[in-house]
Amino acid sequence: MTSELRAARLTEPRPVRWGITALALGFVALFLVVPLIAVFAEAFAKGFNAYRAAIAEPDAVAALKLTLLAAGIAVPLNVVFGLAAGWAIGKFQFRGRQLLLTLIDLPFAVSPVISGLVFVLLFGRRGWFGPWMIDHGFQIVFAVPGIVLATIFVSFPFVAREIIPIMEAIGTEEEEAARVLGAGGLQLFLRVTLPNIKWALLYGVILANARAMGEFGAVSVVSGHIRGLTNTLPLHVEILYNEYNAQAAFAVASLLGCLAIVTLVLKAIIEARVERSGTPAEQRAIEVMPWESKSAV
Amino acid sequence: MGIEVRGLTKTFGRFVALKDVSLSVASGELVALLGPSGSGKTTLLRIIAGLEAADTGSVILEGEDATDRNARDRRVGFVFQHYALFRHMSVFENVAFGLRVRPRSLRPDEAEIGRRVRRLLELVQLDFMADRRPSELSGGQRQRVALARALAVEPKVLLLDEPFGALDARVRQELRRWLRRLHDDIHLTSVFVTHDQEEALELADRVAVMNHGVIEQDGTPEDVVERPATPFVISFLGTVNIFHGRVQDGRGIFGPLAVEYPVHADSEPRTAAAYTRPHEFDVSRTETGSGLWAVLEQVSATGAMVRLELAGAHGGLIHAELGRDQFERLGVQPGDRLYVTPRKVRVFVE
């Protein structure tokens, strides 16, 4: 019996293997690739000039600007929060640590529409703080601040979730070594901590950015859909589509499609980099208890 | 005085890691903290380094009170058990780190840093590895880089946490001897933590044996081996036979063993135990006075010594150790009856 035949005997029969693979690929093609192609095909259905016109239209430009603004505010805040949460959870033991870990996932667990409604409840005209804020000249819901708040809410777990496992795996020894060697807090962060987590941080930023730019539900609730003022790209796509302007809708949607492709490419590059440099968890197999090293006596 | 530690107490939640521990290490001395896991030895080391704060007590380094001083300002060299090398930096940059993070006014220039790092890498025999990453080095090499990095800041004291714990037996032996020679050359006040008694006895000028957060005994390797202060010390420093019994009227009665014990001349009996090491027995085929006989169960010959496992007539197991030629002269087989007489007995009253 040849080795190939023997190998075939030991695993599933060929038709089964092929069937399963074909099923997986078929799903990907049907639900991911075909729609993406359809978006671009529709966008260019009336030619390049119509495409350019749809994108250059003032309301579309305003939507793009608002999307960039919301992401531009949400993502940096995300980084700050993610680093703080990652540091706290990865390096300290404290009461409520587990609770914090669970709460970070809240935006994933809650429907985006509900998160949007929460902000309406808090800051709307008849909300808890809404009347006071409107009296003092702060319009939050149905205005740009509401959109920024909703975007922050739905995107904030991403950076933290990427950083926490890395911080936990690396532990505190390198920071302790740096401290004994005379490094101050900032030096310690810039020279030791940041280089160790930079890829995870970047990965989290990319994911957070994709979510921030693509978010529909939460933003839709707080936006009020005022054209040229409170519409982000996804909302603008919806409006155009509802007006039976399919070509323009797909043209704007293709911008988001490009964002998705860029995100995927960056993600692949970062994953390749991380694989080459080796994950920190692999480099250290032995865990150390905070007060005493485990050692075989 | 190199290091002076007074009345340190440290608790983690309900776990008491250190109970009123005091220790002094003379300048240039090499001291081992020896004990099982959880005995508090690493905690003591970390408190000396400033990585952990004691609940009470003080730490004095080179005559200066360092209790409230940040780890950053203590000028100690610390070698971590798993080395804690900066994984994203080259070997050279790892060693240079302590110099580079100094305030500008105290920082040597680039040429001087280069000279110092190269000198240290030569000292640990790794100058040819300067451009490598820590992940490309073997365990023993990482250990030496960690040592060079700790020495780069010209520390007043050197602290090592299980310095050979993660290495295999041969590398461990080599590195141990090398570290002893290095210490003899540079005479830096050093403290190292270990759970390996052989390591502590071979390497250190003085050994502090720790258990449950207290120092049970603090003395030269000869002291702790020949004159163990507590039952724990004698049990921890190798295999020992224990005979339970009592002391009364200046005598100790431990089953079939009877010894003089003038320390307790009282007629009030007290529970006690007698301890004898395996190599402290005389073994013969004829009765020799102690009246302790046993049946040979197992013989294992490792190197120059032969280990005997005997089932004692008193019901307990006896471990004895003989030289190989002595054992051959005896000519015994498992199942034979032998008489064992301890040459040395240490009695501890409970």
Coordinates of N, CA, C and O in Angstrom, one line a residue, chain B residues 4-121:
Chain B
E4 N 21.2 45.6 55.1 CA 20.7 45.3 56.4 C 19.2 45.4 56.4 O 18.6 46.4 55.9
V5 N 18.5 44.3 56.8 CA 17.1 44.2 56.7 C 16.6 44.0 58.1 O 17.1 43.2 58.8
R6 N 15.6 44.9 58.5 CA 15.2 44.8 59.9 C 13.7 44.6 60.0 O 12.9 45.5 59.5
G7 N 13.3 43.6 60.7 CA 11.9 43.4 61.1 C 10.9 43.5 59.9 O 9.8 44.1 60.1
L8 N 11.2 42.8 58.8 CA 10.3 42.9 57.6 C 9.1 42.0 57.8 O 9.2 40.8 58.2
T9 N 7.9 42.5 57.6 CA 6.7 41.7 57.6 C 5.9 42.1 56.3 O 5.9 43.2 55.9
K10 N 5.4 41.1 55.6 CA 4.7 41.3 54.4 C 3.5 40.3 54.3 O 3.8 39.1 54.4
T11 N 2.3 40.8 54.0 CA 1.2 39.9 53.8 C 0.6 40.1 52.4 O 0.6 41.3 51.9
F12 N 0.2 39.1 51.8 CA -0.6 39.2 50.5 C -2.0 38.7 50.8 O -2.2 37.5 50.9
G13 N -3.0 39.6 51.0 CA -4.3 39.2 51.5 C -4.1 38.5 52.8 O -3.7 39.1 53.8
R14 N -4.5 37.2 52.9 CA -4.4 36.5 54.1 C -3.1 35.7 54.3 O -2.8 35.1 55.3
F15 N -2.4 35.7 53.1 CA -1.1 34.9 53.1 C 0.0 35.7 53.7 O 0.3 36.8 53.3
V16 N 0.6 35.2 54.8 CA 1.7 35.9 55.4 C 3.0 35.4 54.7 O 3.5 34.3 54.9
A17 N 3.6 36.3 53.9 CA 4.8 35.9 53.2 C 6.1 36.1 54.0 O 7.0 35.3 53.9
L18 N 6.1 37.1 54.9 CA 7.3 37.3 55.7 C 6.8 37.7 57.1 O 5.9 38.5 57.3
K19 N 7.5 37.1 58.1 CA 7.1 37.4 59.5 C 8.3 38.0 60.2 O 9.2 37.2 60.6
D20 N 8.4 39.3 60.4 CA 9.5 39.9 61.2 C 10.8 39.3 60.9 O 11.5 38.8 61.7
V21 N 11.2 39.5 59.6 CA 12.5 38.9 59.1 C 13.6 40.0 59.2 O 13.4 41.1 58.8
S22 N 14.7 39.6 59.8 CA 15.9 40.4 59.9 C 17.1 39.7 59.3 O 17.2 38.5 59.5
L23 N 17.9 40.4 58.5 CA 19.1 39.7 57.9 C 20.1 40.8 57.6 O 19.8 41.9 57.2
S24 N 21.4 40.5 57.9 CA 22.4 41.4 57.4 C 23.4 40.7 56.6 O 23.8 39.6 56.8
V25 N 23.8 41.4 55.5 CA 24.8 40.9 54.5 C 25.9 41.8 54.5 O 25.8 43.0 54.3
A26 N 27.1 41.3 54.8 CA 28.3 42.2 54.8 C 28.7 42.5 53.4 O 28.4 41.8 52.4
S27 N 29.4 43.7 53.3 CA 29.9 44.1 52.0 C 30.7 43.0 51.3 O 31.6 42.4 52.0
G28 N 30.5 42.7 50.1 CA 31.3 41.7 49.3 C 30.9 40.3 49.6 O 31.5 39.3 49.1
E29 N 29.9 40.1 50.5 CA 29.5 38.7 50.8 C 28.5 38.1 49.8 O 27.8 38.9 49.2
L30 N 28.5 36.8 49.6 CA 27.5 36.1 48.7 C 26.6 35.3 49.6 O 27.1 34.3 50.2
V31 N 25.4 35.7 49.7 CA 24.4 35.0 50.6 C 23.3 34.3 49.8 O 22.8 34.9 48.9
A32 N 23.0 33.1 50.3 CA 21.9 32.4 49.6 C 20.7 32.4 50.5 O 20.8 32.2 51.7
L33 N 19.5 32.7 49.9 CA 18.2 32.5 50.6 C 17.7 31.2 50.2 O 17.3 31.0 49.0
L34 N 17.6 30.2 51.1 CA 17.3 28.8 50.7 C 16.0 28.5 51.3 O 15.8 28.7 52.5
G35 N 15.0 27.9 50.5 CA 13.8 27.4 51.1 C 12.9 26.9 50.1 O 13.1 27.1 48.9
P36 N 11.8 26.2 50.5 CA 10.8 25.7 49.5 C 10.0 26.8 48.9 O 10.0 27.9 49.4
S37 N 9.2 26.5 47.9 CA 8.3 27.5 47.4 C 7.3 28.0 48.4 O 6.9 27.2 49.2
G38 N 7.0 29.3 48.4 CA 6.1 29.8 49.4 C 6.7 30.1 50.7 O 6.1 30.5 51.7
S39 N 8.1 30.0 50.8 CA 8.7 30.3 52.1 C 9.0 31.7 52.3 O 9.4 32.2 53.4
G40 N 8.8 32.5 51.2 CA 9.0 34.0 51.3 C 10.3 34.5 50.9 O 10.6 35.7 50.9
K41 N 11.2 33.6 50.3 CA 12.5 34.0 49.9 C 12.5 35.0 48.8 O 13.2 36.0 48.8
T42 N 11.6 34.8 47.8 CA 11.6 35.7 46.6 C 11.0 37.0 47.1 O 11.4 38.1 46.6
T43 N 10.0 37.0 48.0 CA 9.4 38.2 48.5 C 10.5 39.0 49.2 O 10.6 40.3 49.0
L44 N 11.3 38.4 50.0 CA 12.4 39.1 50.7 C 13.3 39.8 49.7 O 13.7 41.0 49.8
L45 N 13.7 39.0 48.6 CA 14.6 39.6 47.6 C 13.9 40.8 46.9 O 14.6 41.8 46.7
R46 N 12.6 40.6 46.6 CA 11.9 41.7 45.9 C 11.7 43.0 46.8 O 11.7 44.1 46.3
I47 N 11.6 42.7 48.1 CA 11.5 43.9 49.0 C 12.9 44.6 49.0 O 12.9 45.8 49.0
I48 N 13.9 43.9 49.1 CA 15.3 44.5 49.1 C 15.5 45.3 47.8 O 16.0 46.4 47.8
A49 N 14.9 44.8 46.7 CA 15.1 45.5 45.4 C 14.2 46.7 45.3 O 14.4 47.6 44.5
G50 N 13.1 46.7 46.1 CA 12.1 47.8 46.0 C 11.0 47.5 45.0 O 10.2 48.4 44.6
L51 N 10.9 46.2 44.6 CA 9.8 45.8 43.7 C 8.5 45.5 44.5 O 7.5 45.4 43.9
E52 N 8.7 45.4 45.8 CA 7.6 45.1 46.6 C 7.8 45.9 47.9 O 8.9 46.2 48.3
A53 N 6.7 46.4 48.4 CA 6.8 47.2 49.6 C 6.4 46.4 50.9 O 5.5 45.7 50.8
A54 N 7.3 46.5 51.9 CA 7.0 45.7 53.1 C 5.9 46.4 53.9 O 5.7 47.6 53.8
D55 N 5.1 45.6 54.7 CA 4.1 46.2 55.5 C 4.8 47.0 56.7 O 4.4 48.1 57.0
T56 N 5.8 46.3 57.3 CA 6.6 47.0 58.3 C 8.0 46.6 58.1 O 8.3 45.6 57.5
G57 N 8.9 47.3 58.8 CA 10.3 47.0 58.7 C 11.1 47.9 57.8 O 10.5 48.8 57.2
S58 N 12.4 47.8 57.8 CA 13.2 48.7 57.0 C 14.3 48.0 56.3 O 14.7 46.9 56.6
V59 N 14.7 48.6 55.2 CA 15.8 48.1 54.3 C 16.9 49.1 54.3 O 16.6 50.3 53.9
I60 N 18.1 48.7 54.7 CA 19.2 49.7 54.6 C 20.3 49.2 53.7 O 20.8 48.0 53.8
L61 N 20.6 50.0 52.6 CA 21.6 49.6 51.6 C 22.8 50.4 51.8 O 22.7 51.7 51.7
E62 N 24.0 49.8 52.0 CA 25.2 50.5 52.2 C 25.1 51.7 53.2 O 25.5 52.8 52.9
G63 N 24.4 51.4 54.3 CA 24.3 52.4 55.3 C 23.2 53.4 55.2 O 23.0 54.2 56.0
E64 N 22.5 53.4 54.0 CA 21.5 54.4 53.8 C 20.1 53.7 53.8 O 19.9 52.7 53.3
D65 N 19.2 54.4 54.5 CA 17.8 53.8 54.6 C 17.2 53.9 53.3 O 16.9 55.0 52.8
A66 N 16.8 52.8 52.7 CA 16.3 52.8 51.4 C 14.8 52.3 51.4 O 14.2 52.1 50.3
T67 N 14.2 52.2 52.6 CA 12.9 51.6 52.7 C 11.9 52.3 51.8 O 11.1 51.7 51.2
D68 N 11.9 53.7 51.8 CA 10.9 54.4 51.0 C 11.5 54.9 49.7 O 10.8 55.7 49.0
R69 N 12.6 54.3 49.3 CA 13.2 54.8 48.0 C 12.7 53.9 46.9 O 12.5 52.7 47.0
N70 N 12.3 54.5 45.8 CA 11.8 53.8 44.6 C 12.9 52.8 44.1 O 14.1 53.1 44.2
A71 N 12.4 51.7 43.5 CA 13.3 50.7 43.0 C 14.3 51.4 42.0 O 15.5 51.0 41.9
R72 N 13.8 52.4 41.3 CA 14.6 53.1 40.3 C 15.8 53.8 40.9 O 16.9 53.9 40.2
D73 N 15.7 54.2 42.1 CA 16.8 54.9 42.7 C 17.6 54.1 43.7 O 18.5 54.7 44.4
R74 N 17.4 52.8 43.8 CA 18.1 52.0 44.8 C 19.5 51.6 44.4 O 20.3 51.1 45.2
R75 N 19.8 51.7 43.1 CA 21.1 51.1 42.5 C 21.3 49.7 42.9 O 22.3 49.3 43.5
V76 N 20.3 48.9 42.6 CA 20.5 47.4 42.8 C 20.5 46.8 41.4 O 19.8 47.2 40.5
G77 N 21.3 45.7 41.3 CA 21.2 44.9 40.1 C 20.3 43.7 40.4 O 20.4 43.1 41.4
F78 N 19.3 43.5 39.5 CA 18.4 42.4 39.8 C 18.3 41.4 38.6 O 18.1 41.9 37.5
V79 N 18.6 40.2 38.8 CA 18.5 39.2 37.8 C 17.2 38.3 38.0 O 17.1 37.7 39.0
F80 N 16.3 38.4 37.1 CA 15.0 37.7 37.2 C 15.1 36.3 36.9 O 15.9 35.8 36.1
Q81 N 14.2 35.5 37.5 CA 14.2 34.1 37.3 C 14.1 33.7 35.8 O 14.8 32.8 35.3
H82 N 13.2 34.4 35.1 CA 13.0 34.1 33.7 C 13.7 35.2 32.9 O 13.3 35.5 31.8
Y83 N 14.7 35.8 33.5 CA 15.6 36.8 32.8 C 15.0 38.1 32.5 O 15.6 39.2 32.7
A84 N 13.7 38.1 32.0 CA 13.0 39.4 31.7 C 13.8 40.3 30.8 O 13.8 41.5 31.0
L85 N 14.5 39.7 29.8 CA 15.2 40.5 28.9 C 14.1 41.2 28.0 O 13.0 40.7 27.8
F86 N 14.5 42.4 27.5 CA 13.6 43.1 26.6 C 13.6 42.4 25.3 O 14.6 42.4 24.6
R87 N 12.5 41.8 24.9 CA 12.5 40.9 23.8 C 12.7 41.6 22.5 O 13.1 41.0 21.5
H88 N 12.3 42.9 22.4 CA 12.4 43.6 21.1 C 13.7 44.3 20.9 O 13.9 44.9 19.9
M89 N 14.7 44.1 21.9 CA 16.0 44.8 21.7 C 17.1 43.7 21.5 O 17.0 42.6 22.0
S90 N 18.1 44.2 20.9 CA 19.3 43.3 20.7 C 20.0 43.1 22.1 O 19.7 43.8 23.1
V91 N 20.9 42.2 22.1 CA 21.6 41.9 23.4 C 22.4 43.2 23.8 O 22.3 43.6 25.0
F92 N 23.0 43.9 22.8 CA 23.7 45.1 23.1 C 22.8 46.1 23.8 O 23.1 46.7 24.8
E93 N 21.6 46.3 23.1 CA 20.7 47.3 23.7 C 20.1 47.0 25.0 O 19.8 47.8 25.9
N94 N 19.9 45.7 25.3 CA 19.5 45.2 26.6 C 20.5 45.6 27.6 O 20.1 46.2 28.7
V95 N 21.8 45.4 27.4 CA 22.8 45.8 28.4 C 22.9 47.3 28.5 O 23.2 47.8 29.6
A96 N 22.7 48.0 27.4 CA 22.9 49.4 27.4 C 21.7 50.1 28.0 O 21.8 51.3 28.4
F97 N 20.6 49.4 28.2 CA 19.4 50.1 28.7 C 19.6 50.9 29.9 O 19.2 52.1 30.0
G98 N 20.2 50.4 30.9 CA 20.3 51.1 32.2 C 21.1 52.4 32.1 O 20.9 53.3 32.8
L99 N 22.0 52.4 31.1 CA 22.8 53.6 30.9 C 22.0 54.6 30.1 O 22.0 55.8 30.3
R100 N 21.2 54.2 29.1 CA 20.5 55.1 28.2 C 19.3 55.8 28.9 O 18.9 56.9 28.5
V101 N 18.8 55.2 30.0 CA 17.6 55.8 30.6 C 18.1 56.8 31.7 O 17.2 57.4 32.4
R102 N 19.4 56.9 31.9 CA 19.8 57.9 32.9 C 19.5 59.3 32.5 O 19.4 59.6 31.3
P103 N 19.3 60.2 33.5 CA 19.1 61.6 33.1 C 20.3 62.1 32.3 O 21.4 61.7 32.5
R104 N 20.0 63.1 31.4 CA 21.0 63.5 30.4 C 22.3 63.9 31.1 O 23.4 63.5 30.6
S105 N 22.3 64.5 32.2 CA 23.5 65.0 32.9 C 24.4 63.8 33.3 O 25.6 64.0 33.5
L106 N 23.8 62.6 33.6 CA 24.5 61.5 34.1 C 24.8 60.5 33.1 O 25.5 59.5 33.3
R107 N 24.3 60.7 31.9 CA 24.3 59.7 30.8 C 25.7 59.7 30.1 O 26.1 60.8 29.7
P108 N 26.4 58.6 30.1 CA 27.6 58.6 29.3 C 27.4 58.8 27.8 O 26.3 58.5 27.4
D109 N 28.3 59.3 27.1 CA 28.1 59.5 25.6 C 28.1 58.2 24.9 O 28.5 57.1 25.5
E110 N 27.7 58.2 23.6 CA 27.5 57.0 22.9 C 28.8 56.1 22.9 O 28.7 54.9 23.0
A111 N 29.9 56.7 22.7 CA 31.2 56.0 22.6 C 31.4 55.3 23.9 O 31.8 54.1 24.0
E112 N 31.2 56.0 25.0 CA 31.4 55.4 26.4 C 30.4 54.3 26.6 O 30.8 53.2 27.2
I113 N 29.2 54.4 26.2 CA 28.2 53.4 26.4 C 28.7 52.1 25.6 O 28.7 51.0 26.2
G114 N 29.1 52.3 24.4 CA 29.6 51.2 23.6 C 30.7 50.5 24.2 O 30.8 49.3 24.3
R115 N 31.7 51.3 24.8 CA 32.8 50.7 25.5 C 32.4 49.8 26.6 O 32.8 48.7 26.8
R116 N 31.5 50.4 27.5 CA 31.1 49.7 28.7 C 30.3 48.4 28.4 O 30.5 47.4 29.0
V117 N 29.4 48.6 27.4 CA 28.6 47.4 27.0 C 29.5 46.3 26.5 O 29.4 45.1 26.9
R118 N 30.4 46.6 25.6 CA 31.3 45.6 25.1 C 32.2 45.0 26.2 O 32.4 43.7 26.2
R119 N 32.6 45.8 27.2 CA 33.4 45.2 28.2 C 32.6 44.2 29.0 O 33.1 43.1 29.4
L120 N 31.3 44.6 29.3 CA 30.5 43.7 30.1 C 30.2 42.4 29.3 O 30.2 41.3 29.8
L121 N 29.9 42.5 28.0 CA 29.7 41.4 27.2 C 30.9 40.4 27.1 O 30.8 39.2 27.0

